[in-house]
XYZ file of C-alpha atoms in Angstrom:
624
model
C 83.042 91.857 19.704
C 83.630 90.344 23.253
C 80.086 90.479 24.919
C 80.028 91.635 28.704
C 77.629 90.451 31.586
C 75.555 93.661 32.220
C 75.581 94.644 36.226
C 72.357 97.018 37.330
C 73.040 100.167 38.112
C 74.977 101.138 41.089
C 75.016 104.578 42.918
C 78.582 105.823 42.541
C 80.302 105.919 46.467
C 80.215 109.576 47.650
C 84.221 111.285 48.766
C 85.056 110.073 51.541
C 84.738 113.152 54.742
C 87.183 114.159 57.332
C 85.916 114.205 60.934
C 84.977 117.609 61.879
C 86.858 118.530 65.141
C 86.150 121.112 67.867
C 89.724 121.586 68.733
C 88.377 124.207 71.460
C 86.206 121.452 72.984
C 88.762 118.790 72.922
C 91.746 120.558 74.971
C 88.577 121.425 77.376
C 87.885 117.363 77.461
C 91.951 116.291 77.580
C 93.033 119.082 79.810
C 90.309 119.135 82.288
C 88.410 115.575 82.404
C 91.338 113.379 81.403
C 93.602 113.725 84.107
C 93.204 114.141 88.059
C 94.857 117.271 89.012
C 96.326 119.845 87.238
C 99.519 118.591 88.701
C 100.359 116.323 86.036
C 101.129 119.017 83.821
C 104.452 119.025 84.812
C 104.917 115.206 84.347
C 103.663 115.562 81.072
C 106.350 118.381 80.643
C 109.619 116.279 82.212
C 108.177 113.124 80.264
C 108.518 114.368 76.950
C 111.764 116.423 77.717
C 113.151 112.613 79.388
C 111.788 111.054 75.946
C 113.603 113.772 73.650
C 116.586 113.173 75.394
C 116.284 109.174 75.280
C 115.549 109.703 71.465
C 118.845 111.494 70.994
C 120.848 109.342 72.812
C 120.193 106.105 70.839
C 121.808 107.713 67.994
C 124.578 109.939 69.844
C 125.522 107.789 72.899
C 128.261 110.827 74.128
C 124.806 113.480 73.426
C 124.327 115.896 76.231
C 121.541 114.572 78.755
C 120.153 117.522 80.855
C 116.696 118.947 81.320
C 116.674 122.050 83.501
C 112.962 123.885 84.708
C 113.527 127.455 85.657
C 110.246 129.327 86.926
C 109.261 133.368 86.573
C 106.808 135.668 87.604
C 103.411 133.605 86.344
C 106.169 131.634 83.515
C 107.679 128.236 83.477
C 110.635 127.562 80.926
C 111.543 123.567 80.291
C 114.637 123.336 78.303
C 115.940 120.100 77.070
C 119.296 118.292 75.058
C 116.945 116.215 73.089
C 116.482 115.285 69.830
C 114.534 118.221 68.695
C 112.069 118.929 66.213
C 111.995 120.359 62.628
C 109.484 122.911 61.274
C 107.601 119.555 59.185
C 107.712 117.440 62.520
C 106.310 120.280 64.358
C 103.241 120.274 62.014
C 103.276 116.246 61.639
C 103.664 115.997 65.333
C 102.395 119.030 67.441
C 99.314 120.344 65.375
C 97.987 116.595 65.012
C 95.995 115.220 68.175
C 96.154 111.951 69.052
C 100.087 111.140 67.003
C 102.726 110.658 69.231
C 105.865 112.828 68.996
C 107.665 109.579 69.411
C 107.220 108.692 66.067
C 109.300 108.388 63.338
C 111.420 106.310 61.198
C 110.586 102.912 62.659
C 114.040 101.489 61.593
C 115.536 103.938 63.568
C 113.354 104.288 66.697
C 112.350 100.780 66.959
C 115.390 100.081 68.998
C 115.206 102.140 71.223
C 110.996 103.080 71.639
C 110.914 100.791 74.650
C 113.146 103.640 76.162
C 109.932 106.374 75.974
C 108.071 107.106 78.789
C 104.721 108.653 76.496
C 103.091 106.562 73.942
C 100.100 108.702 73.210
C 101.080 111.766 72.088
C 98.718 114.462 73.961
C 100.349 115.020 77.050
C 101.404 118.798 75.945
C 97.641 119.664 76.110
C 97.894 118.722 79.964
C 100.013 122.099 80.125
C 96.164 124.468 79.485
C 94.875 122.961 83.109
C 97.313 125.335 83.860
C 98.952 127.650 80.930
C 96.919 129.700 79.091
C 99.626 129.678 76.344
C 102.332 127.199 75.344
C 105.573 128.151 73.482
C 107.514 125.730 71.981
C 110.933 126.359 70.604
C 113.291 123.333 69.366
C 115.952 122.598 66.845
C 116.555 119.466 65.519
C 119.686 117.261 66.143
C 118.554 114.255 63.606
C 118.617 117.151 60.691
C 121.744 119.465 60.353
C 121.371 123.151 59.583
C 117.811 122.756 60.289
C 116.776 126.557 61.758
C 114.998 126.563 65.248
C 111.278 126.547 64.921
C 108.281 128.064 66.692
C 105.411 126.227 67.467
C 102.620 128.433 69.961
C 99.338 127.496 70.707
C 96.733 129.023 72.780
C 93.416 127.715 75.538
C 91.151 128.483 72.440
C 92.501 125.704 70.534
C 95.084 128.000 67.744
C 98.762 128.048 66.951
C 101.168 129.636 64.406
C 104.442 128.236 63.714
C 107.433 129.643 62.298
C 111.226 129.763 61.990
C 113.904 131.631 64.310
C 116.896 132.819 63.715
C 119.900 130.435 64.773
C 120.384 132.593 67.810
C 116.951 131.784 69.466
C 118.182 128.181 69.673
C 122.106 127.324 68.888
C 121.773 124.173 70.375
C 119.938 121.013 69.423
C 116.918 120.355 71.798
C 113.935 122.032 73.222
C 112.299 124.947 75.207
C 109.147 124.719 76.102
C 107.539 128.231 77.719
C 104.263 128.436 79.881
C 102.204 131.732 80.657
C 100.049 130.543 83.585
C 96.735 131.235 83.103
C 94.425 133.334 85.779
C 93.740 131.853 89.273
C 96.444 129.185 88.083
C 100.097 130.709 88.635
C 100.672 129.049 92.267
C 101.025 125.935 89.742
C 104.107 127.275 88.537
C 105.654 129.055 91.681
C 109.688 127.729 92.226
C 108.690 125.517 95.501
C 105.843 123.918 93.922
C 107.581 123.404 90.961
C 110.461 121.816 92.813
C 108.624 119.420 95.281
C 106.253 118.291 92.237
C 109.508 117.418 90.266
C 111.055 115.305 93.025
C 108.027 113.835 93.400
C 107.286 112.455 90.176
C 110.820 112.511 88.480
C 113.550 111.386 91.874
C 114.191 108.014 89.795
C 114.065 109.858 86.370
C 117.982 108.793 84.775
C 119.346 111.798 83.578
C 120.404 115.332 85.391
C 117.187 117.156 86.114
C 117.382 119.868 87.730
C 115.077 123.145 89.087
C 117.235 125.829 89.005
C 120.275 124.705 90.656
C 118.378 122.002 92.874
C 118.550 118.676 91.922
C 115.606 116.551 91.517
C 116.822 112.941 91.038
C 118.023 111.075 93.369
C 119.480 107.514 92.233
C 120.407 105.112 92.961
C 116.714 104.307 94.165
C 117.048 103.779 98.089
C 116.525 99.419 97.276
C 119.380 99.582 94.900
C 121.996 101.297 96.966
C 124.794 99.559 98.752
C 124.834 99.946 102.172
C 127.271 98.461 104.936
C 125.242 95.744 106.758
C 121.671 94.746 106.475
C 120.866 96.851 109.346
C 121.954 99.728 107.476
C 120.017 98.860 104.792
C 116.680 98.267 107.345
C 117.734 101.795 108.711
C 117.599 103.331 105.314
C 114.849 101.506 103.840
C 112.466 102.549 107.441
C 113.264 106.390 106.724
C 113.041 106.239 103.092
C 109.261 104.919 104.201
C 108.539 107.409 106.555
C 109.036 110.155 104.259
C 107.376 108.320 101.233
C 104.331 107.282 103.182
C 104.281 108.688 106.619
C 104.837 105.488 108.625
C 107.895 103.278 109.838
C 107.065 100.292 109.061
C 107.347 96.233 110.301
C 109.746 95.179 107.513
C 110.736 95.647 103.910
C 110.014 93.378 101.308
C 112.326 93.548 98.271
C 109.985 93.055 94.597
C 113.109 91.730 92.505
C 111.515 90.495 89.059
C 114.140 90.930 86.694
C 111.934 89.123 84.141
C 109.416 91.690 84.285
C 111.395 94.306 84.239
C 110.613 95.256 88.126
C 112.762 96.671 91.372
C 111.026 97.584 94.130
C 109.977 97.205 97.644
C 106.993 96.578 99.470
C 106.878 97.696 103.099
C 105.154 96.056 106.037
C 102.067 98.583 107.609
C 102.499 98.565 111.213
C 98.912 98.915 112.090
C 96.190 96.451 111.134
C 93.715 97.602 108.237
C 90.738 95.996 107.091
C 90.942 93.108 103.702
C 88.339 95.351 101.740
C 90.417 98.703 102.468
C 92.949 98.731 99.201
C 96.335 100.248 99.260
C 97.524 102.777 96.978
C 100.858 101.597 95.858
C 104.066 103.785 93.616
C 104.851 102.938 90.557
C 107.097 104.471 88.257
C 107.466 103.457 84.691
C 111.130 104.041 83.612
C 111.636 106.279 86.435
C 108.724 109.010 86.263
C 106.193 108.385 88.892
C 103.453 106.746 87.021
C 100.735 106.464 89.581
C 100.857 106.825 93.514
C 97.146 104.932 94.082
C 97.404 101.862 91.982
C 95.814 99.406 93.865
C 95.709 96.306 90.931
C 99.225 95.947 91.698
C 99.587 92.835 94.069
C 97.125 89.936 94.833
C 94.411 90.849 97.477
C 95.366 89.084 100.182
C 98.808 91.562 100.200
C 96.555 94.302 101.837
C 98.712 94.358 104.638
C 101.744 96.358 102.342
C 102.192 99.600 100.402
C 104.744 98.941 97.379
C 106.972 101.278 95.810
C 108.741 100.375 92.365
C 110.112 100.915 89.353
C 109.379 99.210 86.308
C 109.726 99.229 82.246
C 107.097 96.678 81.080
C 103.673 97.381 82.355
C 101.830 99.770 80.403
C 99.834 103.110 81.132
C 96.416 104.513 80.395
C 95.983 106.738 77.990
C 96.096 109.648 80.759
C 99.445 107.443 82.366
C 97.841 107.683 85.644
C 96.809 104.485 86.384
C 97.605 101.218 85.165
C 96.466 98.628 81.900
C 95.093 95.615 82.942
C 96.348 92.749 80.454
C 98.398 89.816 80.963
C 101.346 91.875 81.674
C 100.117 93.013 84.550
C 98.336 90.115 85.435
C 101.931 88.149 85.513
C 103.533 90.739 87.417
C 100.939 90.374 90.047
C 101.705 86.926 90.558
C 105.201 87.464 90.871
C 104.947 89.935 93.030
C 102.752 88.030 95.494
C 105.552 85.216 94.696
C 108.175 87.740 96.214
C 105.496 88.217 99.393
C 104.678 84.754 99.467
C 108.782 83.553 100.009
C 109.122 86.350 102.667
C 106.303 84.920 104.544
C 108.062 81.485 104.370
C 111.293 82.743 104.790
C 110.428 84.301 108.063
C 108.913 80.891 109.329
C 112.009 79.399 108.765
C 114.564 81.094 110.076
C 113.516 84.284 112.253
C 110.045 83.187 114.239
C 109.893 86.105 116.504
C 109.974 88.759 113.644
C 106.854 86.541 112.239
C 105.121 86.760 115.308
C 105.514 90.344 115.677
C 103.949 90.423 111.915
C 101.405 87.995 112.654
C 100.343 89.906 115.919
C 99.073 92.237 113.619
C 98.531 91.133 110.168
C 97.257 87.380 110.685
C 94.261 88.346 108.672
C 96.307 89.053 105.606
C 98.206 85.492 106.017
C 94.850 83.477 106.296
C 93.437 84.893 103.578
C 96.433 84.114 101.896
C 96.414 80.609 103.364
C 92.938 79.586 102.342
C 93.764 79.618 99.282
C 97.339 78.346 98.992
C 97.881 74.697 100.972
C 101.632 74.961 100.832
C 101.314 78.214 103.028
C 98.564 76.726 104.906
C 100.986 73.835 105.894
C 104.454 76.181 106.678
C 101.483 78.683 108.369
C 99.708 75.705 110.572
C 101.964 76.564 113.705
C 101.973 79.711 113.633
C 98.428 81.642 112.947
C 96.521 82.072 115.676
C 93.061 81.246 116.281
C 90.571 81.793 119.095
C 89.993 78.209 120.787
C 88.617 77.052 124.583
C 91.992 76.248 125.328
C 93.102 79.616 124.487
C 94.970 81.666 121.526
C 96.423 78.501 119.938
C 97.773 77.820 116.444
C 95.862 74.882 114.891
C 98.789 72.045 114.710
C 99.127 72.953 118.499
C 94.959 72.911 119.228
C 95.325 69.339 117.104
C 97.742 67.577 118.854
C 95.861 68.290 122.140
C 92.277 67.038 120.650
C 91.207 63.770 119.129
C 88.796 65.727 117.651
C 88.873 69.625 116.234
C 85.452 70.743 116.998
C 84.550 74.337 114.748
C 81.636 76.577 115.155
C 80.758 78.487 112.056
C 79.686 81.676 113.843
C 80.940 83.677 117.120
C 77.626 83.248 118.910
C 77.717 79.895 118.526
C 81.405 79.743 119.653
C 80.071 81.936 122.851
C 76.904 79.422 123.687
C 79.164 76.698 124.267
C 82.762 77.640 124.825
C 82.710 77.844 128.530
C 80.602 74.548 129.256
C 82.551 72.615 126.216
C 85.933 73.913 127.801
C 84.891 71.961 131.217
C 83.578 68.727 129.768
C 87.084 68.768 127.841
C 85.315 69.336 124.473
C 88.070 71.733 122.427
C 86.393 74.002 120.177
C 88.438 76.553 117.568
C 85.781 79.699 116.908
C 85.084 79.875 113.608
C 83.430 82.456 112.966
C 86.068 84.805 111.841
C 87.129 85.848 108.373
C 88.961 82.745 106.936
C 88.927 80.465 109.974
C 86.279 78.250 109.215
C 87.353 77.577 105.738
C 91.020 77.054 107.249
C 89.859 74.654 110.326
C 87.762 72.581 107.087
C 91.350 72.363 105.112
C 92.772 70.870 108.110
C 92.789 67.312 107.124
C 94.225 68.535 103.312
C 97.766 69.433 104.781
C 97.661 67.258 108.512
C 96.222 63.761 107.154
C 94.628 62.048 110.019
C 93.079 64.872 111.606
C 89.282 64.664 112.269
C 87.368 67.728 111.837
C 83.744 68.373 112.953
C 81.582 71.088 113.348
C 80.455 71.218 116.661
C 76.393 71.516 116.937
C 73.792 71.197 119.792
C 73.549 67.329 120.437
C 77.026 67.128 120.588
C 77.713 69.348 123.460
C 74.585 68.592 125.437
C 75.264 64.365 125.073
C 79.094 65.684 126.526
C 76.625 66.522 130.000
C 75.781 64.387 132.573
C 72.590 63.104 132.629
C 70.447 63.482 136.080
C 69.590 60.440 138.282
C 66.134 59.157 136.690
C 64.324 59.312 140.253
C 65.374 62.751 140.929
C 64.322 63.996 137.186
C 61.093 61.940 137.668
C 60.151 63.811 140.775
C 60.907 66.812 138.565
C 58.720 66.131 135.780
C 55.673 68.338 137.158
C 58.560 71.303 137.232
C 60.153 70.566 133.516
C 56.037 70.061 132.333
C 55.368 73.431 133.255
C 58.843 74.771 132.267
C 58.117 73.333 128.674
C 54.709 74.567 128.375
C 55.898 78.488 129.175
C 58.808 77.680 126.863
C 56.840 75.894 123.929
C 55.437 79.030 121.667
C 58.869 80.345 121.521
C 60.154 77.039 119.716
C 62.234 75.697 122.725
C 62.536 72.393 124.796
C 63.749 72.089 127.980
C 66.308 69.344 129.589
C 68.219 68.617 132.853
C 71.491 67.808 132.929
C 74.596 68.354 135.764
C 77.551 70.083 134.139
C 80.392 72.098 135.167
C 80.892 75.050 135.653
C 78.053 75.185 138.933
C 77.915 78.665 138.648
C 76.292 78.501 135.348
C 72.233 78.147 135.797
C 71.055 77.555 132.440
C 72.645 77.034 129.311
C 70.656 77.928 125.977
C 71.846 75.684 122.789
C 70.566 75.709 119.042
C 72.041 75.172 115.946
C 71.525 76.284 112.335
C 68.995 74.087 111.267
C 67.339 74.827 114.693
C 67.512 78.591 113.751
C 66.273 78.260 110.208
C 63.482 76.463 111.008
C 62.394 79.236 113.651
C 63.032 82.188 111.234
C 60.789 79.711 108.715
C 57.750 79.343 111.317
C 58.457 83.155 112.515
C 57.915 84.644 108.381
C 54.724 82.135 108.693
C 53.155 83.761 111.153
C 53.536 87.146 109.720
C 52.664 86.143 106.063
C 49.002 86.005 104.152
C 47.146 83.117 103.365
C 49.188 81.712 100.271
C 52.922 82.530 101.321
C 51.724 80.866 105.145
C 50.848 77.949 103.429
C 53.953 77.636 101.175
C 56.290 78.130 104.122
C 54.173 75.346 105.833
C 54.960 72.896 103.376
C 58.678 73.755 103.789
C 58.865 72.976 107.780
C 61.774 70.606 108.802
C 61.983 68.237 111.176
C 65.007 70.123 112.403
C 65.567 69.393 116.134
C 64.392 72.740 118.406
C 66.334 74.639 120.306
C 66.548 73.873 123.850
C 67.113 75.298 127.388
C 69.572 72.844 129.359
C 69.137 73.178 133.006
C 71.892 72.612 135.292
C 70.766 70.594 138.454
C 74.020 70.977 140.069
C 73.563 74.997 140.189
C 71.696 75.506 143.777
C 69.012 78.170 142.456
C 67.974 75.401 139.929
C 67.901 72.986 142.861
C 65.498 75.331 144.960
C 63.654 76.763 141.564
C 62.897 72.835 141.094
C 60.881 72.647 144.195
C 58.276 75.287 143.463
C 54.500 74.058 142.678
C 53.131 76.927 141.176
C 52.679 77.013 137.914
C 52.562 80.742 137.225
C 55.820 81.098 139.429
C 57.168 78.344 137.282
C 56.604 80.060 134.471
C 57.807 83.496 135.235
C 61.322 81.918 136.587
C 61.677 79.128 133.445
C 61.292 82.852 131.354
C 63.823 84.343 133.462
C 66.255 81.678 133.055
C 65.590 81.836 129.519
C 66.475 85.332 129.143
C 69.090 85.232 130.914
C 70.857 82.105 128.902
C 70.299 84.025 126.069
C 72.208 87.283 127.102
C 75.346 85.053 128.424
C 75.319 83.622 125.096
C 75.244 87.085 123.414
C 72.557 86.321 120.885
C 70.091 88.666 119.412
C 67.377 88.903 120.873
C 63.850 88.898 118.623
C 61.217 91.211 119.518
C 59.283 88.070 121.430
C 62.509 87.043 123.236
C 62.444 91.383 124.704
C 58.508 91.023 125.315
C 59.814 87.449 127.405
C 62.110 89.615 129.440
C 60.256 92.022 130.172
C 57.388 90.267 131.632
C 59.778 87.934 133.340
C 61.632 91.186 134.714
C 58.178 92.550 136.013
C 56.933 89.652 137.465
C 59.723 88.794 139.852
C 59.346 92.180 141.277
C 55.767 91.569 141.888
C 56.754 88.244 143.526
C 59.592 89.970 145.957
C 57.830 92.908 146.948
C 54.394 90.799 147.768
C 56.223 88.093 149.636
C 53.991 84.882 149.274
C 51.780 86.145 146.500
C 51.580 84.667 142.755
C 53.297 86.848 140.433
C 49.889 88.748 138.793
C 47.982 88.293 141.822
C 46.650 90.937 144.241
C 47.334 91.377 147.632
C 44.565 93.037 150.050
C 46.473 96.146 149.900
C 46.282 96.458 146.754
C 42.139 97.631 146.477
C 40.877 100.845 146.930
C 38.549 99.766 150.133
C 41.596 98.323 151.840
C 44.099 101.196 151.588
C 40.473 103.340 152.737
């Protein structure tokens, strides 16, 4: 007797249980939260009849390929030349959710399955956003002397099916019937019908057709021939208008036969903004896939809407938007490629159609540019930038200065544009999108070029110092200037610079700034945080008001002894170098001039008196 190990007892597994499906509650959650619009329905509809036919013709290349749509009072009929079903694929296929009624033998539709449009199998129940029944009649063509067969389904998730006789359906294919449902029919008037059909089905490649009006329209307006490029311009313009509602700069053909794309991208003739994204076209196979997808080219392309055909990237389940995987991700690239060579190409050989681009889409070529130093270099003479010299590209704003002084921000650009500009200091304003990090990548595609950001110091050692007797007799002037000036964190200096006309001149620099936003929060903060932000204080230089002795109201403001009228004019000046420099003013720099404001018109309407002084007048028993 052969002995066995003994094993404890084990429960026996329980049967295993279908999922228990509300079919009710899932056409409600694929018909009505799935897709967009109830539009779709009749993509769904032209998909499968497009797929049926595709089926039939990879086994009978001479089949019939026709899908017509003819519409009724509140009815839509979709009739095919497909492959048809049999009575066991309509309950295999049809009555099963979720199995797509492109399956099959997989020797025989493995061939030919990158042909299908569908891959998911529940686009019929798109039909109930708008059909409160569906009718589906078909006869095979795979299985001869197969009778038609019935399959109809209602909104509250039923169906029968059942054979016809051979006269309901003589022909191979399918017929697919719609009964709109209430509030719904306007879905499935002729007109709507028709300009839905051309919409999502003028690339489809078989005769389509509502009624007797043709919906396809092929070749695809970038695949036609036309006489001269002109033409082809011509064409390609109104084929834009009426796709997008705008005639645009240029067209950009998206040839990538490797990824299975033709297309064209076309130039928008108005600037937009780098964060607004464009929806672009894409049709997969020829039906209209998606009119908003926006993953379709690189970022910095915001300046173009794309329209194009394609065969490998794939849908979402609801085939309104696309997948993101590396399919996708590769025809990105190469479709920025595409952008990328027109770009270059224009440098090259037509200039004057770049700068016409470039006058309005400069943005989209910096950002671009930043990024890419090969586009950056072909770019360099061409994208403008805001400098003291003028609009200037940056190879031209190089070869005029030794050095290519940057600010990071506009204000700072605005502080010290005009006084830089006549000391012959160039300075490029950085402080747009891209153009700092472009002026910093300078040197990376122009060796030899010195690049430096332009700060305080710089531009007031660029002025000409005063004669040290005449700015000694000044001292008890620039004391008192410096004392009224001192709680708001600024020095003051004297210096002669051009232009005369310019009395003051009000410079700081980052450092300078964050140091009196640190001592600023200080003030304002409790016991611990004050004495946290204490330790962190800087020995960042301050900011400083530059006075220019060669301006004659500094000359005569120089000569006053009183300190109070010292005061109020060093505050006035003050202001007022901070408004020609455009900066934000903080709530003490308003109090400043306002009190500055007020106290000059004390001074001019009492003559001689100290601003904040009375005048006899001004008591009770005098005016008595």
């Amino acid at each position: 007797m052969n002995s066995q190990t003994s094993k404890p007892d084990q429960p026996a597994p329980s049967a295993p249980h279908s999922f228990q499906v509300d079919l009710r509650g899932l056409v409600d959650l694929l018909s009505h939260h799935l897709y967009s619009s109830p539009k779709v329905y009749l993509r769904e509809l032209l998909q499968n009849a497009v797929d049926a036919v595709t089926a039939r013709r990879a086994e009978d290349p001479d089949a019939p390929a026709r899908v017509r749509l003819y519409t009724g009072a509140g009815t839509l009929r979709v009739e095919d030349t497909g492959v048809g079903l049999t009575e066991e694929d309509v309950h295999s296929l049809l009555a099963t959710i979720g199995r797509s009624s492109k399956r099959g033998d997989a020797a025989s539709l493995e061939s030919v399955r990158s042909g299908f449009l569908g891959q998911f199998g529940i686009g019929l129940l798109a039909c109930f956003l708008v059909a409160e029944e569906i009718r589906v009649v078909s006869r095979s063509a795979r299985v001869p002397g197969a009778p038609p067969v019935e399959w109809r389904a209602t909104d509250d998730g039923s169906y029968t099916v059942r054979t016809l006789p051979e006269e309901d359906r003589p022909e191979p294919g399918t017929t697919v019937h719609l009964r709109a449902r209430a509030g719904a029919a306007q879905w499935l008037e002729e007109e709507r019908v028709l300009r839905l059909a051309r919409d999502v089905g003028s690339l489809l490649p078989y005769d389509v057709r509502v009624g007797d009006e043709a919906v396809t329209d092929l070749p695809a307006p970038w695949d036609r021939s036309y006489q001269s490029p002109a033409t082809r311009r011509v064409a390609l313009a109104r084929h834009c208008r009426e796709l997008f509602g705008f005639t645009p700069l240029d067209a950009v053909d998206l040839d990538v036969p490797v990824a299975g794309v033709r297309g064209v991208a076309y130039v928008l003739p108005a600037a937009v903004s780098p964060a607004q994204r464009a929806g672009h076209r894409v049709h997969l196979k020829g039906m209209l896939l998606t009119d908003r997808a926006d993953e379709l080219l690189p970022d910095w392309a915001f300046f173009v809407r794309c329209v194009l055909d394609t065969d490998t990237l794939r849908p979402t389940a609801s085939r309104e938007s696309l997948y993101e995987d590396e399919t996708l991700a590769a025809v990105r690239e190469a479709l920025g490629e595409r952008i990328r060579s027109w770009l270059t190409g224009l440098a090259a050989g037509d200039p004057e159609r770049l700068r016409a681009f470039l006058a309005v889409h400069h943005l989209g070529v910096k950002a671009l540019a930043r990024h890419d130093a090969e586009m950056l270099r072909v770019m360099l003479p061409w994208l403008p930038f805001e400098t003291t010299d003028g609009q200037l590209s940056l190879e031209e704003f190089a070869q005029r200065h030794r050095i290519v002084h940057y600010t990071r921000t506009v204000e700072e650009y605005r502080q010290v544009s005009a006084i830089a500009s006549a000391q012959g200091v160039g300075v490029v304003n950085g402080g747009y999108t891209y153009d700092t990090e472009l002026v910093e990548a300078l040197p990376s595609v122009r060796p030899g070029t010195v690049v430096a950001e332009l700060d305080a110091d710089v531009v007031t050692a660029h002025l000409d110092a005063v004669d040290p007797s005449v700015e000694l007799a000044l001292q008890p002037f620039l004391a008192a200037a410096r004392s009224r000036l001192d709680p708001l964190g600024c020095d003051v200096a004297l210096r002669a610079f051009h232009p005369m006309t310019v009395p003051a001149l009000h410079l700081d620099d980052r450092s300078a700034r964050h140091e009196q936003a640190r001592a600023e929060a200080q003030e304002q903060a409790d016991d611990l945080w004050s004495g946290i932000l204490g330790s962190l204080r800087g020995g960042a230089p301050r900011a400083r008001l530059v006075l220019n002795h060669l301006n004659p109201l500094i000359r005569r403001i120089g000569s006053l002894t009183d300190p109070e009228l010292i005061g109020t004019a060093t505050e006035s000046l003050y202001g007022q170098a901070l408004l020609m420099a455009q900066r934000p003013l903080r709530p003490a720099d308003t109090a400043l001039l306002n009190r500055a404001f007020l106290g000059l018109l004390e001074w001019a309407t009492h003559g001689d008196a100290t601003p904040g002084e009375a005048t006899p007048g001004d008591n009770e028993e005098d005016v008595r």
